[in-house]
Amino acid sequence: HRHHGTELIRTTMTIQKEHITGYFRDLQDRICRGLEQADGDGQFLEDHWERPGGGGGRSRVLENGAVIEKGGVGFSAVWGELHEAMHRSLGLNEGAQFYATGVSIVIHPHSPKVPIIHMNVRYFELSNGTCWFGGGIDLTPIYVEPEDARWFHQQLKLVCDRHSSDFYPRFKQWADDYFFNAHRNETRGIGGIFFDLLKPDENQSIEFLFGFVRDVAEAFVPIYTSLILRRSEEKFNEIEKQWQLLRRGRYVEFNLVHDRGTKFGLETNGRTESILMSLPPLASWKYNYHPKPDSPEAETLEWLRKGVDWVR
């Protein structure tokens, strides 16, 4: 009887896994189309890759579009033996098989008036029956425009509130804490929402959680298209362009020093090109640079802190 039970879990998980993977694969297609439309000129080039241990993915990159200087939209579905590093972080004592699928996006626009945006949605399951979702959307403006920041957070709150009233406050706080360059005591941008290890339980079924993750994913193109329409026609000068390169440098620092996904991917021999797709084409570091007091650059730094209540 027990054996029959495990088989049942396995079959349900297989159906669920196929369904979620199919959704993510299709999501990548639709997001690429939506971004090409918002850009008006650029096109994504696709790179298929296979993972030696099992599975693979499709990395798509758009370079030198009208609005987007470099944008990456990756899809992957990988499986196999769980890496030792993962065993430890999950507190498992015996070996397990894993399956992971998701979509990850980072967009670096040409203009310093258009923000960098990042989104990730992912699903993970283990052969012992545990499964969870993770993900989120966050924004890194080069110049923080409070009205855009409020609007952005409002959109994410609307998505969260449709599912649970405690999602937005919890996941907003989580994004503040996660996207934080501790070595500089500044947030990477204005945050957004971030969540991980969302596991089904008696209150929230797998369908419920998947519904929430889908809603987050579907919000991405409309949100970013709207920000592009608001800002991409604005003129910018050389000072603003230099500031953009410095802020991109901070973005790189976060991704290489703190980002768990990047570190885990590189430590477990993930595909380097896909993992580093999030890096900007150009960035800069000036020694001991401080913006002039009361400059727009100094004002932006004032906003890069945890706990700003954007939707009060």
Short mmCIF file of C-alpha atoms in Angstrom, two decimals:
data_model
loop_
_atom_site.label_atom_id
_atom_site.label_comp_id
_atom_site.label_asym_id
_atom_site.label_seq_id
_atom_site.Cartn_x
_atom_site.Cartn_y
_atom_site.Cartn_z
CA HIS A 1 0.00 0.00 0.00
CA ARG A 2 2.80 2.39 0.92
CA HIS A 3 4.48 1.67 -2.38
CA HIS A 4 1.25 2.53 -4.18
CA GLY A 5 1.15 5.87 -2.31
CA THR A 6 4.64 6.86 -3.44
CA GLU A 7 3.81 5.93 -7.00
CA LEU A 8 0.77 8.18 -6.78
CA ILE A 9 2.89 11.11 -5.52
CA ARG A 10 5.31 10.47 -8.36
CA THR A 11 2.64 10.48 -11.04
CA THR A 12 0.98 13.62 -9.69
CA MET A 13 4.38 15.27 -9.53
CA THR A 14 5.15 14.28 -13.12
CA ILE A 15 1.89 15.76 -14.41
CA GLN A 16 2.44 18.89 -12.33
CA LYS A 17 6.08 19.18 -13.44
CA GLU A 18 5.23 18.86 -17.16
CA HIS A 19 2.47 21.42 -16.80
CA ILE A 20 4.66 24.00 -15.00
CA THR A 21 7.56 23.44 -17.40
CA GLY A 22 5.28 23.89 -20.42
CA TYR A 23 3.97 27.14 -18.95
CA PHE A 24 7.50 28.50 -18.38
CA ARG A 25 8.60 27.52 -21.89
CA ASP A 26 5.62 29.34 -23.39
CA LEU A 27 6.19 32.29 -21.03
CA GLN A 28 9.68 32.78 -22.44
CA ASP A 29 8.23 32.96 -25.98
CA ARG A 30 5.58 35.49 -25.01
CA ILE A 31 7.92 37.69 -22.99
CA CYS A 32 10.43 37.81 -25.85
CA ARG A 33 7.67 38.83 -28.25
CA GLY A 34 6.42 41.48 -25.80
CA LEU A 35 9.92 42.91 -25.32
CA GLU A 36 10.64 42.97 -29.07
CA GLN A 37 7.42 44.88 -29.54
CA ALA A 38 8.28 47.36 -26.75
CA ASP A 39 11.77 47.83 -28.18
CA GLY A 40 10.49 48.31 -31.72
CA ASP A 41 13.68 47.21 -33.41
CA GLY A 42 15.76 44.54 -31.63
CA GLN A 43 15.37 40.80 -31.98
CA PHE A 44 16.28 37.98 -29.65
CA LEU A 45 18.84 35.44 -30.83
CA GLU A 46 18.48 31.98 -29.36
CA ASP A 47 21.08 29.62 -28.05
CA HIS A 48 20.02 26.04 -27.18
CA TRP A 49 22.16 24.26 -24.62
CA GLU A 50 22.19 20.90 -22.90
CA ARG A 51 23.23 20.07 -19.37
CA PRO A 52 25.54 17.06 -19.13
CA GLY A 53 23.72 15.74 -16.03
CA GLY A 54 20.23 16.09 -17.53
CA GLY A 55 18.03 18.69 -19.19
CA GLY A 56 19.01 22.01 -20.71
CA GLY A 57 17.58 25.30 -21.79
CA ARG A 58 17.19 28.16 -24.24
CA SER A 59 19.11 31.38 -23.66
CA ARG A 60 17.86 34.33 -25.65
CA VAL A 61 19.69 37.63 -25.91
CA LEU A 62 18.70 40.89 -27.60
CA GLU A 63 21.58 43.30 -28.22
CA ASN A 64 21.61 46.88 -29.49
CA GLY A 65 17.90 47.33 -29.96
CA ALA A 66 16.29 50.78 -30.13
CA VAL A 67 15.68 50.85 -26.34
CA ILE A 68 17.40 47.73 -25.01
CA GLU A 69 21.19 47.69 -25.10
CA LYS A 70 21.32 44.12 -23.79
CA GLY A 71 18.50 41.95 -22.59
CA GLY A 72 18.53 38.29 -21.66
CA VAL A 73 15.54 35.97 -21.26
CA GLY A 74 16.50 32.45 -20.22
CA PHE A 75 14.40 29.31 -19.85
CA SER A 76 15.73 26.08 -18.38
CA ALA A 77 14.52 22.70 -17.20
CA VAL A 78 17.28 20.66 -15.59
CA TRP A 79 17.39 17.50 -13.49
CA GLY A 80 19.65 14.88 -12.03
CA GLU A 81 21.58 14.14 -8.84
CA LEU A 82 21.42 16.91 -6.28
CA HIS A 83 24.79 18.63 -5.82
CA GLU A 84 26.41 18.31 -2.36
CA ALA A 85 26.26 22.08 -1.84
CA MET A 86 22.49 21.87 -2.25
CA HIS A 87 22.22 18.88 0.13
CA ARG A 88 23.83 20.95 2.83
CA SER A 89 21.77 24.08 2.25
CA LEU A 90 18.53 22.04 2.32
CA GLY A 91 19.62 20.04 5.37
CA LEU A 92 19.22 16.67 3.63
CA ASN A 93 21.16 13.69 4.88
CA GLU A 94 20.67 11.29 1.98
CA GLY A 95 21.09 11.65 -1.78
CA ALA A 96 18.15 12.91 -3.84
CA GLN A 97 17.17 13.61 -7.42
CA PHE A 98 16.08 17.12 -8.27
CA TYR A 99 14.11 18.80 -11.03
CA ALA A 100 14.23 22.57 -11.58
CA THR A 101 12.63 24.79 -14.19
CA GLY A 102 12.17 28.52 -14.58
CA VAL A 103 12.51 31.73 -16.53
CA SER A 104 14.97 34.48 -15.69
CA ILE A 105 15.20 37.97 -17.22
CA VAL A 106 17.48 40.99 -16.93
CA ILE A 107 17.16 44.03 -19.21
CA HIS A 108 19.80 46.76 -19.54
CA PRO A 109 18.46 49.73 -21.55
CA HIS A 110 20.62 52.26 -23.46
CA SER A 111 19.08 55.23 -21.71
CA PRO A 112 19.93 56.13 -18.09
CA LYS A 113 16.30 57.34 -17.84
CA VAL A 114 14.93 53.80 -18.33
CA PRO A 115 15.46 51.46 -15.34
CA ILE A 116 17.19 48.08 -15.33
CA ILE A 117 14.61 45.38 -14.57
CA HIS A 118 14.97 41.81 -13.34
CA MET A 119 12.45 39.01 -13.05
CA ASN A 120 12.74 35.39 -12.10
CA VAL A 121 10.14 32.66 -11.63
CA ARG A 122 11.17 29.12 -10.80
CA TYR A 123 9.93 25.76 -9.59
CA PHE A 124 12.00 23.12 -7.82
CA GLU A 125 11.18 19.59 -6.71
CA LEU A 126 12.98 16.72 -5.04
CA SER A 127 12.49 12.99 -5.39
CA ASN A 128 11.43 12.87 -1.71
CA GLY A 129 8.20 14.71 -2.61
CA THR A 130 9.17 18.25 -1.52
CA CYS A 131 8.53 21.05 -4.00
CA TRP A 132 8.53 24.85 -3.96
CA PHE A 133 8.39 28.04 -6.03
CA GLY A 134 10.63 31.09 -5.92
CA GLY A 135 10.94 34.33 -7.82
CA GLY A 136 10.07 38.00 -7.96
CA ILE A 137 10.47 41.24 -9.90
CA ASP A 138 12.69 44.15 -8.91
CA LEU A 139 13.67 47.46 -10.45
CA THR A 140 17.01 49.28 -10.55
CA PRO A 141 16.55 52.84 -11.78
CA ILE A 142 19.71 54.80 -12.59
CA TYR A 143 17.83 57.88 -11.36
CA VAL A 144 15.05 57.16 -8.87
CA GLU A 145 11.83 58.87 -10.00
CA PRO A 146 9.54 58.63 -6.94
CA GLU A 147 6.31 58.63 -9.00
CA ASP A 148 7.57 55.74 -11.18
CA ALA A 149 8.75 53.85 -8.09
CA ARG A 150 5.35 54.27 -6.42
CA TRP A 151 3.54 53.14 -9.56
CA PHE A 152 5.83 50.10 -9.93
CA HIS A 153 5.27 48.99 -6.32
CA GLN A 154 1.55 49.63 -6.66
CA GLN A 155 1.40 47.24 -9.65
CA LEU A 156 3.20 44.52 -7.68
CA LYS A 157 0.96 45.05 -4.67
CA LEU A 158 -2.14 44.65 -6.87
CA VAL A 159 -0.79 41.31 -8.13
CA CYS A 160 0.04 40.13 -4.60
CA ASP A 161 -3.25 41.28 -3.07
CA ARG A 162 -5.24 39.17 -5.52
CA HIS A 163 -3.78 36.12 -3.79
CA SER A 164 -3.05 37.03 -0.17
CA SER A 165 -2.98 40.30 1.76
CA ASP A 166 0.28 39.41 3.50
CA PHE A 167 2.20 38.62 0.28
CA TYR A 168 3.16 42.18 -0.65
CA PRO A 169 4.47 43.32 2.77
CA ARG A 170 6.34 40.02 3.26
CA PHE A 171 7.86 39.82 -0.21
CA LYS A 172 8.63 43.54 -0.42
CA GLN A 173 10.62 43.29 2.83
CA TRP A 174 12.31 40.14 1.50
CA ALA A 175 13.37 42.01 -1.69
CA ASP A 176 14.74 44.91 0.41
CA ASP A 177 16.79 42.50 2.48
CA TYR A 178 17.91 40.37 -0.44
CA PHE A 179 18.86 42.99 -3.07
CA PHE A 180 21.23 44.74 -0.70
CA ASN A 181 24.89 45.52 -1.35
CA ALA A 182 25.92 45.09 2.29
CA HIS A 183 29.52 46.09 1.52
CA ARG A 184 28.23 49.51 0.41
CA ASN A 185 25.23 49.70 2.72
CA GLU A 186 22.89 50.46 -0.17
CA THR A 187 20.07 48.58 -1.87
CA ARG A 188 20.63 47.52 -5.48
CA GLY A 189 17.66 49.59 -6.60
CA ILE A 190 14.14 50.26 -5.33
CA GLY A 191 13.42 46.57 -4.75
CA GLY A 192 10.08 45.06 -5.64
CA ILE A 193 9.07 41.59 -4.46
CA PHE A 194 11.17 38.51 -3.81
CA PHE A 195 10.13 35.10 -2.48
CA ASP A 196 11.69 31.68 -2.16
CA LEU A 197 10.85 28.22 -0.82
CA LEU A 198 7.09 28.80 -1.20
CA LYS A 199 5.91 25.29 -0.39
CA PRO A 200 2.36 23.99 -0.64
CA ASP A 201 0.70 23.28 2.74
CA GLU A 202 -2.82 22.78 4.08
CA ASN A 203 -3.63 26.48 3.50
CA GLN A 204 -1.97 27.05 0.14
CA SER A 205 -2.11 24.30 -2.46
CA ILE A 206 0.36 23.89 -5.30
CA GLU A 207 -2.33 25.25 -7.66
CA PHE A 208 -2.75 28.33 -5.47
CA LEU A 209 1.00 29.04 -5.42
CA PHE A 210 1.38 28.38 -9.14
CA GLY A 211 -1.51 30.79 -9.79
CA PHE A 212 0.34 33.49 -7.86
CA VAL A 213 3.65 32.85 -9.65
CA ARG A 214 1.86 33.00 -13.03
CA ASP A 215 0.30 36.34 -12.11
CA VAL A 216 3.70 37.77 -11.19
CA ALA A 217 5.13 36.51 -14.49
CA GLU A 218 2.27 37.95 -16.56
CA ALA A 219 2.72 41.39 -14.94
CA PHE A 220 6.28 41.75 -16.26
CA VAL A 221 5.72 42.83 -19.88
CA PRO A 222 2.93 45.38 -19.18
CA ILE A 223 4.95 46.93 -16.32
CA TYR A 224 8.17 47.26 -18.26
CA THR A 225 6.48 48.37 -21.48
CA SER A 226 4.80 51.14 -19.53
CA LEU A 227 8.12 52.30 -18.00
CA ILE A 228 9.74 52.29 -21.46
CA LEU A 229 6.90 54.40 -22.88
CA ARG A 230 7.20 56.87 -20.00
CA ARG A 231 10.95 57.42 -20.20
CA SER A 232 12.65 56.22 -23.37
CA GLU A 233 12.10 59.46 -25.32
CA GLU A 234 13.76 61.62 -22.66
CA LYS A 235 17.08 63.22 -23.59
CA PHE A 236 20.16 62.41 -21.53
CA ASN A 237 23.69 63.79 -21.35
CA GLU A 238 27.22 62.50 -20.80
CA ILE A 239 27.11 63.01 -16.99
CA GLU A 240 23.96 60.86 -16.83
CA LYS A 241 25.57 58.23 -19.05
CA GLN A 242 28.67 58.08 -16.79
CA TRP A 243 26.42 57.70 -13.73
CA GLN A 244 24.60 54.85 -15.49
CA LEU A 245 27.93 53.02 -15.97
CA LEU A 246 28.76 53.42 -12.26
CA ARG A 247 25.31 52.16 -11.23
CA ARG A 248 25.72 49.21 -13.57
CA GLY A 249 29.00 48.53 -11.77
CA ARG A 250 27.04 48.26 -8.51
CA TYR A 251 24.63 45.88 -10.25
CA VAL A 252 27.57 43.67 -11.25
CA GLU A 253 28.91 43.77 -7.69
CA PHE A 254 25.62 42.52 -6.31
CA ASN A 255 25.30 39.74 -8.87
CA LEU A 256 28.84 38.47 -8.40
CA VAL A 257 29.27 39.00 -4.66
CA HIS A 258 25.85 38.40 -3.13
CA ASP A 259 23.40 36.80 -5.54
CA ARG A 260 22.67 33.26 -4.38
CA GLY A 261 21.54 32.05 -7.80
CA THR A 262 24.75 33.21 -9.47
CA LYS A 263 27.00 31.76 -6.78
CA PHE A 264 25.11 28.48 -6.64
CA GLY A 265 25.03 28.21 -10.44
CA LEU A 266 28.78 28.71 -10.77
CA GLU A 267 29.64 26.44 -7.81
CA THR A 268 27.54 23.60 -9.19
CA ASN A 269 28.98 23.84 -12.72
CA GLY A 270 25.90 25.43 -14.26
CA ARG A 271 26.22 26.94 -17.72
CA THR A 272 28.45 29.99 -17.23
CA GLU A 273 27.15 31.95 -20.25
CA SER A 274 23.53 31.63 -19.10
CA ILE A 275 24.39 32.53 -15.50
CA LEU A 276 26.35 35.64 -16.49
CA MET A 277 23.79 36.74 -19.10
CA SER A 278 22.52 39.21 -16.47
CA LEU A 279 25.67 41.36 -16.66
CA PRO A 280 25.57 44.69 -18.53
CA PRO A 281 27.57 45.13 -21.75
CA LEU A 282 29.51 48.06 -20.21
CA ALA A 283 29.99 49.17 -16.60
CA SER A 284 32.54 51.26 -14.74
CA TRP A 285 34.22 51.73 -11.37
CA LYS A 286 35.74 55.05 -10.32
CA TYR A 287 38.02 55.10 -7.31
CA ASN A 288 36.39 56.64 -4.21
CA TYR A 289 33.67 58.40 -6.21
CA HIS A 290 31.11 60.59 -4.40
CA PRO A 291 28.46 62.57 -6.24
CA LYS A 292 28.20 66.32 -5.59
CA PRO A 293 25.88 67.20 -2.67
CA ASP A 294 22.28 67.96 -3.77
CA SER A 295 22.92 66.62 -7.29
CA PRO A 296 20.36 64.27 -8.91
CA GLU A 297 22.93 61.49 -8.39
CA ALA A 298 23.15 62.22 -4.65
CA GLU A 299 19.34 62.28 -4.47
CA THR A 300 19.16 58.82 -6.00
CA LEU A 301 21.61 57.47 -3.41
CA GLU A 302 19.30 58.79 -0.67
CA TRP A 303 16.56 56.48 -1.96
CA LEU A 304 18.75 53.37 -2.02
CA ARG A 305 17.87 52.13 1.44
CA LYS A 306 15.68 49.45 2.94
CA GLY A 307 12.18 50.06 4.23
CA VAL A 308 10.95 52.84 1.93
CA ASP A 309 7.15 52.61 1.99
CA TRP A 310 6.28 53.24 -1.64
CA VAL A 311 2.57 52.41 -1.46
CA ARG A 312 1.36 54.26 1.63
#
